[in-house]
Short mmCIF file of C-alpha atoms in Angstrom, two decimals:
data_model
loop_
_atom_site.label_atom_id
_atom_site.label_comp_id
_atom_site.label_asym_id
_atom_site.label_seq_id
_atom_site.Cartn_x
_atom_site.Cartn_y
_atom_site.Cartn_z
CA UNK A 1 -9.91 -19.62 29.68
CA UNK A 2 -7.73 -16.52 29.67
CA UNK A 3 -8.37 -15.92 33.37
CA UNK A 4 -6.44 -12.84 34.44
CA UNK A 5 -5.26 -10.79 37.40
CA UNK A 6 -5.33 -6.98 37.47
CA UNK A 7 -3.49 -4.63 39.76
CA UNK A 8 -4.94 -1.58 41.49
CA UNK A 9 -4.38 0.54 38.37
CA UNK A 10 -6.40 -1.77 36.17
CA UNK A 11 -3.36 -3.22 34.41
CA UNK A 12 -3.39 -6.93 33.55
CA UNK A 13 -0.34 -8.38 35.29
CA UNK A 14 -0.98 -12.06 34.68
CA UNK A 15 -3.10 -13.98 32.19
CA UNK A 16 -3.62 -17.67 31.59
CA UNK A 17 -3.82 -19.09 28.07
CA UNK A 18 -7.12 -19.52 26.28
CA UNK A 19 -8.79 -22.79 25.31
CA UNK A 20 -6.48 -25.03 27.36
CA UNK A 21 -6.57 -26.13 30.99
CA UNK A 22 -3.98 -24.27 33.07
CA UNK A 23 -3.13 -23.45 36.67
CA UNK A 24 -0.92 -20.63 37.88
CA UNK A 25 0.24 -19.21 41.21
CA UNK A 26 -0.31 -15.50 41.81
CA UNK A 27 2.39 -13.91 43.93
CA UNK A 28 1.90 -10.64 45.78
CA UNK A 29 4.31 -7.96 46.89
CA UNK A 30 2.36 -6.52 49.78
CA UNK A 31 -1.12 -5.89 48.45
CA UNK A 32 -0.05 -5.74 44.79
CA UNK A 33 0.07 -8.81 42.52
CA UNK A 34 3.50 -9.35 41.02
CA UNK A 35 3.56 -8.97 37.21
CA UNK A 36 4.17 -12.18 35.28
CA UNK A 37 4.99 -12.51 31.61
CA UNK A 38 3.03 -15.49 30.34
CA UNK A 39 4.54 -16.81 27.12
CA UNK A 40 1.59 -17.63 24.88
CA UNK A 41 0.67 -16.94 21.23
CA UNK A 42 -0.86 -13.50 20.91
CA UNK A 43 -3.58 -12.29 18.61
CA UNK A 44 -6.97 -13.24 17.25
CA UNK A 45 -5.76 -15.79 14.70
CA UNK A 46 -3.87 -17.75 17.37
CA UNK A 47 -6.91 -17.69 19.65
CA UNK A 48 -9.26 -18.78 16.87
CA UNK A 49 -6.98 -21.67 15.97
CA UNK A 50 -6.78 -22.78 19.60
CA UNK A 51 -10.57 -22.50 19.93
CA UNK A 52 -11.14 -24.68 16.87
CA UNK A 53 -8.70 -27.32 18.13
CA UNK A 54 -10.48 -27.42 21.47
CA UNK A 55 -13.89 -27.61 19.78
CA UNK A 56 -12.87 -30.67 17.76
CA UNK A 57 -11.19 -32.32 20.74
CA UNK A 58 -14.20 -31.82 23.02
CA UNK A 59 -16.85 -32.81 20.49
CA UNK A 60 -15.10 -35.97 19.33
CA UNK A 61 -13.85 -37.15 22.72
CA UNK A 62 -16.89 -36.32 24.83
CA UNK A 63 -19.15 -38.05 22.32
CA UNK A 64 -16.73 -41.01 22.25
CA UNK A 65 -16.16 -41.14 18.53
CA UNK A 66 -13.13 -43.31 17.70
CA UNK A 67 -11.84 -40.74 15.23
CA UNK A 68 -12.69 -38.65 12.18
CA UNK A 69 -12.95 -39.09 8.42
CA UNK A 70 -12.06 -36.15 6.22
CA UNK A 71 -12.44 -35.59 2.50
CA UNK A 72 -9.03 -34.13 1.63
CA UNK A 73 -9.35 -32.25 -1.66
CA UNK A 74 -5.95 -30.59 -1.85
CA UNK A 75 -7.60 -27.21 -1.25
CA UNK A 76 -7.16 -24.70 1.55
CA UNK A 77 -10.27 -25.54 3.61
CA UNK A 78 -9.65 -29.27 3.99
CA UNK A 79 -5.94 -28.56 4.54
CA UNK A 80 -6.73 -26.37 7.56
CA UNK A 81 -9.28 -28.86 8.89
CA UNK A 82 -6.67 -31.64 8.62
CA UNK A 83 -4.16 -29.61 10.64
CA UNK A 84 -6.77 -28.83 13.31
CA UNK A 85 -7.91 -32.45 13.51
CA UNK A 86 -4.38 -33.79 13.97
CA UNK A 87 -3.61 -31.17 16.62
CA UNK A 88 -6.84 -32.06 18.42
CA UNK A 89 -6.83 -35.85 18.18
CA UNK A 90 -3.42 -37.06 17.06
CA UNK A 91 -2.55 -38.59 13.71
CA UNK A 92 -3.75 -42.11 14.57
CA UNK A 93 -7.40 -40.98 14.85
CA UNK A 94 -7.50 -39.06 11.58
CA UNK A 95 -8.27 -40.66 8.22
CA UNK A 96 -8.15 -38.71 4.96
CA UNK A 97 -9.78 -39.73 1.70
CA UNK A 98 -9.16 -38.10 -1.65
CA UNK A 99 -12.11 -38.61 -4.03
CA UNK A 100 -10.84 -37.43 -7.42
CA UNK A 101 -12.79 -36.90 -10.61
CA UNK A 102 -11.62 -35.97 -14.08
CA UNK A 103 -11.87 -32.30 -13.11
CA UNK A 104 -9.35 -32.46 -10.26
CA UNK A 105 -6.04 -30.82 -11.11
CA UNK A 106 -2.97 -33.01 -10.77
CA UNK A 107 -1.54 -30.61 -8.21
CA UNK A 108 -4.61 -31.18 -6.02
CA UNK A 109 -3.75 -34.88 -5.86
CA UNK A 110 -0.08 -34.12 -5.28
CA UNK A 111 -0.83 -31.67 -2.47
CA UNK A 112 -3.35 -33.98 -0.79
CA UNK A 113 -0.84 -36.85 -0.79
CA UNK A 114 1.94 -34.58 0.46
CA UNK A 115 -0.10 -33.09 3.33
CA UNK A 116 -1.30 -36.52 4.47
CA UNK A 117 2.29 -37.73 4.40
CA UNK A 118 3.62 -34.78 6.38
CA UNK A 119 0.89 -35.23 8.99
CA UNK A 120 1.39 -39.00 9.08
CA UNK A 121 -2.31 -39.83 8.77
CA UNK A 122 -4.01 -42.67 6.94
CA UNK A 123 -4.69 -41.65 3.35
CA UNK A 124 -6.81 -43.37 0.71
CA UNK A 125 -7.92 -42.49 -2.80
CA UNK A 126 -11.30 -43.53 -4.20
CA UNK A 127 -11.96 -42.38 -7.76
CA UNK A 128 -15.58 -41.37 -8.33
CA UNK A 129 -15.55 -41.87 -12.12
CA UNK A 130 -17.22 -45.33 -11.97
CA UNK A 131 -20.05 -43.95 -9.85
CA UNK A 132 -20.45 -40.95 -12.15
CA UNK A 133 -20.71 -43.28 -15.14
CA UNK A 134 -23.33 -45.42 -13.44
CA UNK A 135 -25.43 -42.45 -12.37
CA UNK A 136 -25.19 -40.91 -15.84
CA UNK A 137 -26.51 -44.14 -17.37
CA UNK A 138 -29.30 -44.39 -14.81
CA UNK A 139 -30.40 -40.79 -15.35
CA UNK A 140 -29.91 -40.62 -19.13
CA UNK A 141 -33.55 -41.51 -19.97
CA UNK A 142 -34.75 -38.80 -17.55
CA UNK A 143 -32.36 -36.14 -18.89
CA UNK A 144 -33.04 -36.61 -22.62
CA UNK A 145 -32.85 -33.26 -24.42
CA UNK A 146 -31.57 -31.43 -21.35
CA UNK A 147 -28.10 -29.82 -21.33
CA UNK A 148 -25.50 -30.51 -18.64
CA UNK A 149 -25.55 -27.94 -15.85
CA UNK A 150 -24.98 -27.72 -12.10
CA UNK A 151 -26.91 -30.99 -11.73
CA UNK A 152 -23.89 -32.96 -12.91
CA UNK A 153 -21.56 -30.83 -10.79
CA UNK A 154 -23.63 -31.43 -7.67
CA UNK A 155 -23.82 -35.14 -8.43
CA UNK A 156 -20.04 -35.37 -8.03
CA UNK A 157 -20.23 -33.72 -4.63
CA UNK A 158 -23.08 -36.00 -3.53
CA UNK A 159 -21.20 -39.12 -4.58
CA UNK A 160 -18.29 -37.95 -2.44
CA UNK A 161 -20.60 -37.30 0.49
CA UNK A 162 -22.14 -40.75 0.14
CA UNK A 163 -18.74 -42.46 0.15
CA UNK A 164 -17.50 -40.53 3.18
CA UNK A 165 -20.69 -41.31 5.08
CA UNK A 166 -20.34 -45.01 4.18
CA UNK A 167 -16.84 -45.01 5.70
CA UNK A 168 -18.25 -43.23 8.74
CA UNK A 169 -21.04 -45.80 9.18
CA UNK A 170 -18.64 -48.71 8.81
CA UNK A 171 -15.94 -47.44 11.18
CA UNK A 172 -17.87 -45.27 13.63
CA UNK A 173 -15.63 -42.29 12.85
CA UNK A 174 -17.44 -39.00 12.29
CA UNK A 175 -17.11 -37.03 9.05
CA UNK A 176 -15.71 -33.55 9.47
CA UNK A 177 -17.09 -31.24 6.80
CA UNK A 178 -15.00 -28.37 5.50
CA UNK A 179 -17.43 -25.61 4.54
CA UNK A 180 -16.44 -22.14 5.72
CA UNK A 181 -18.71 -19.27 6.76
CA UNK A 182 -18.45 -17.50 3.41
CA UNK A 183 -19.75 -20.61 1.65
CA UNK A 184 -22.45 -21.30 4.23
CA UNK A 185 -23.62 -17.69 4.01
CA UNK A 186 -24.00 -17.68 0.24
CA UNK A 187 -25.10 -21.28 -0.26
CA UNK A 188 -21.92 -22.09 -2.18
CA UNK A 189 -22.13 -25.72 -1.08
CA UNK A 190 -24.02 -28.83 -2.14
CA UNK A 191 -26.83 -30.06 0.07
CA UNK A 192 -26.25 -33.77 0.84
CA UNK A 193 -22.86 -33.43 -0.85
CA UNK A 194 -19.95 -31.54 0.67
CA UNK A 195 -22.37 -30.50 3.43
CA UNK A 196 -22.81 -34.15 4.50
CA UNK A 197 -21.13 -34.85 7.83
CA UNK A 198 -21.39 -34.49 11.57
CA UNK A 199 -19.26 -31.50 12.51
CA UNK A 200 -18.21 -28.44 10.50
CA UNK A 201 -15.00 -27.05 11.97
CA UNK A 202 -14.95 -23.91 9.80
CA UNK A 203 -18.68 -23.18 9.88
CA UNK A 204 -18.17 -19.75 11.47
CA UNK A 205 -14.77 -18.99 9.90
CA UNK A 206 -14.79 -16.55 6.94
CA UNK A 207 -12.69 -17.62 3.95
CA UNK A 208 -10.21 -14.78 4.37
CA UNK A 209 -9.58 -15.97 7.94
CA UNK A 210 -9.07 -19.55 6.69
CA UNK A 211 -6.06 -18.32 4.71
CA UNK A 212 -4.67 -16.60 7.80
CA UNK A 213 -5.15 -19.76 9.87
CA UNK A 214 -3.15 -21.73 7.28
CA UNK A 215 -0.31 -19.24 7.40
CA UNK A 216 -0.40 -19.21 11.22
CA UNK A 217 -0.23 -23.00 11.44
CA UNK A 218 2.82 -23.04 9.17
CA UNK A 219 4.51 -20.41 11.33
CA UNK A 220 3.66 -22.41 14.44
CA UNK A 221 5.30 -25.49 12.93
CA UNK A 222 8.30 -23.56 11.68
CA UNK A 223 7.83 -25.24 8.30
CA UNK A 224 5.20 -25.87 5.67
CA UNK A 225 2.60 -28.42 6.66
CA UNK A 226 0.21 -26.67 4.26
CA UNK A 227 2.01 -25.99 0.97
CA UNK A 228 2.32 -22.34 0.06
CA UNK A 229 0.84 -23.04 -3.35
CA UNK A 230 -2.33 -24.33 -1.65
CA UNK A 231 -2.59 -20.96 0.11
CA UNK A 232 -1.77 -18.99 -3.05
CA UNK A 233 -3.84 -20.94 -5.58
CA UNK A 234 -7.26 -19.45 -6.51
CA UNK A 235 -9.89 -21.52 -4.66
CA UNK A 236 -11.94 -23.93 -6.77
CA UNK A 237 -14.59 -26.57 -6.18
CA UNK A 238 -13.11 -28.46 -9.18
CA UNK A 239 -16.50 -29.66 -10.37
CA UNK A 240 -16.10 -28.30 -13.91
CA UNK A 241 -13.23 -27.42 -16.28
CA UNK A 242 -11.13 -24.45 -15.08
CA UNK A 243 -13.69 -23.64 -12.39
CA UNK A 244 -12.87 -20.91 -9.85
CA UNK A 245 -14.88 -19.79 -6.81
CA UNK A 246 -14.81 -16.22 -8.11
CA UNK A 247 -16.74 -17.34 -11.18
CA UNK A 248 -19.75 -17.60 -8.86
CA UNK A 249 -18.84 -15.29 -5.97
CA UNK A 250 -17.33 -11.82 -5.52
CA UNK A 251 -13.64 -11.80 -4.52
CA UNK A 252 -13.42 -13.13 -0.97
CA UNK A 253 -12.08 -9.92 0.64
CA UNK A 254 -15.10 -8.04 -0.73
CA UNK A 255 -17.54 -10.85 0.03
CA UNK A 256 -16.37 -11.32 3.62
CA UNK A 257 -16.52 -7.60 4.33
CA UNK A 258 -20.12 -7.41 3.09
CA UNK A 259 -21.09 -10.57 4.98
CA UNK A 260 -19.61 -9.28 8.24
CA UNK A 261 -21.61 -6.07 7.99
CA UNK A 262 -24.86 -7.79 7.04
CA UNK A 263 -24.72 -10.87 9.27
CA UNK A 264 -22.72 -9.81 12.30
CA UNK A 265 -23.65 -6.12 12.51
CA UNK A 266 -27.19 -6.10 11.07
CA UNK A 267 -26.28 -3.44 8.52
CA UNK A 268 -28.85 -2.71 5.83
CA UNK A 269 -28.04 -2.97 2.13
CA UNK A 270 -28.07 0.81 1.72
CA UNK A 271 -25.78 1.39 4.70
CA UNK A 272 -23.31 -1.15 3.30
CA UNK A 273 -23.41 0.58 -0.09
CA UNK A 274 -22.79 3.90 1.65
CA UNK A 275 -19.48 2.48 2.90
CA UNK A 276 -18.25 2.23 -0.68
CA UNK A 277 -19.38 -1.21 -1.86
CA UNK A 278 -20.85 -1.75 -5.31
CA UNK A 279 -24.66 -1.63 -5.21
CA UNK A 280 -25.26 -4.62 -7.48
CA UNK A 281 -22.72 -6.74 -5.57
CA UNK A 282 -24.25 -5.89 -2.20
CA UNK A 283 -27.79 -6.78 -3.25
CA UNK A 284 -26.56 -9.94 -4.95
CA UNK A 285 -24.76 -11.09 -1.79
CA UNK A 286 -27.73 -10.29 0.46
CA UNK A 287 -30.09 -12.20 -1.83
CA UNK A 288 -27.78 -15.23 -1.66
CA UNK A 289 -27.65 -15.05 2.13
CA UNK A 290 -31.42 -14.74 2.51
CA UNK A 291 -32.28 -17.38 -0.07
CA UNK A 292 -29.97 -20.05 1.36
CA UNK A 293 -31.32 -20.13 4.90
CA UNK A 294 -32.90 -23.49 4.06
CA UNK A 295 -29.46 -24.98 3.39
CA UNK A 296 -28.01 -23.71 6.63
CA UNK A 297 -30.87 -25.26 8.62
CA UNK A 298 -29.69 -28.64 7.29
CA UNK A 299 -25.96 -28.07 7.73
CA UNK A 300 -23.67 -29.77 10.25
CA UNK A 301 -23.15 -28.04 13.58
CA UNK A 302 -19.90 -26.24 14.31
CA UNK A 303 -18.16 -23.90 16.75
CA UNK A 304 -18.83 -20.14 16.84
CA UNK A 305 -15.83 -17.80 16.78
CA UNK A 306 -17.34 -14.55 15.45
CA UNK A 307 -19.75 -12.09 17.06
CA UNK A 308 -22.68 -13.88 15.43
CA UNK A 309 -22.86 -17.34 13.94
CA UNK A 310 -25.67 -18.94 11.99
CA UNK A 311 -28.40 -20.75 13.88
CA UNK A 312 -29.18 -19.69 17.44
CA UNK A 313 -27.38 -16.35 17.09
CA UNK A 314 -29.11 -15.29 13.88
CA UNK A 315 -32.79 -16.15 13.61
CA UNK A 316 -34.15 -15.65 10.13
CA UNK A 317 -37.34 -17.03 8.54
CA UNK A 318 -37.06 -19.82 6.01
CA UNK A 319 -39.72 -18.21 3.82
CA UNK A 320 -40.80 -14.60 3.50
CA UNK A 321 -42.51 -12.48 0.89
CA UNK A 322 -39.89 -9.72 0.98
CA UNK A 323 -36.47 -10.08 -0.57
CA UNK A 324 -33.84 -7.37 -0.61
CA UNK A 325 -33.80 -5.50 -3.91
CA UNK A 326 -36.78 -7.38 -5.38
#
């Protein structure tokens, strides 16, 4: 999209919108095209949002899926994916499922219910506590003498993935995953858990841009369809008591800046450090990116909106004997 007409001075006098089908008539005054003001949202965030809506619409419709299933956690990522899905497919083809555990904050449940209600989509809640209890009993003889760790955290995510995929198999609807580029880059996701699904809308969208997309969608609606407290609340996977993303990752503004330089611009660790970033943080982030290539090879596909996405745009070996800083 965004076809345009230029005059003899190189000025754009008419432009069609991006990521939608459109037709326009170009009028000329003599040999010069007449300037036209095309009223469309301006800026990168608006274009990214429109691109993601089109990506979901095309993938679901052209593959003839009846609709989508989405794990709605009450967090920012699934909130943005819900808005995109409804804009792409309509509320009748979107189904949201909240899969709470004992670690989910009450406001996560409240926000998930509220967003589903505002969007008018089908909403269900399936508590995962019974499954957790069963798995704990099954694994207890194998885990004797071993402390609880990320194994139990990942088990929650995998139970959720299994339930969403069961709904997908039964209904034919495809699961939209909600992992963003920051998480995919650093491996901050559970293989066969929250990575389970058929299409990852935010796969190439850095976390800092996810927040901007949420704010943009609210402005577009002229009201909150994503609660402000969802945007303001520190992100958390809610797999352990008082867990925050920044317990495991650098602050997202720092992380996304390092990732953009390393992934999209091929900057070396030392050149990134020379731009003022902490040495230990840079090498830590690069190690996470390099180590987690194996996860990304098994992740759902998704649209590319940056200069370089994972997969075809960035070819990196699964195994190598050299690791940055080691």
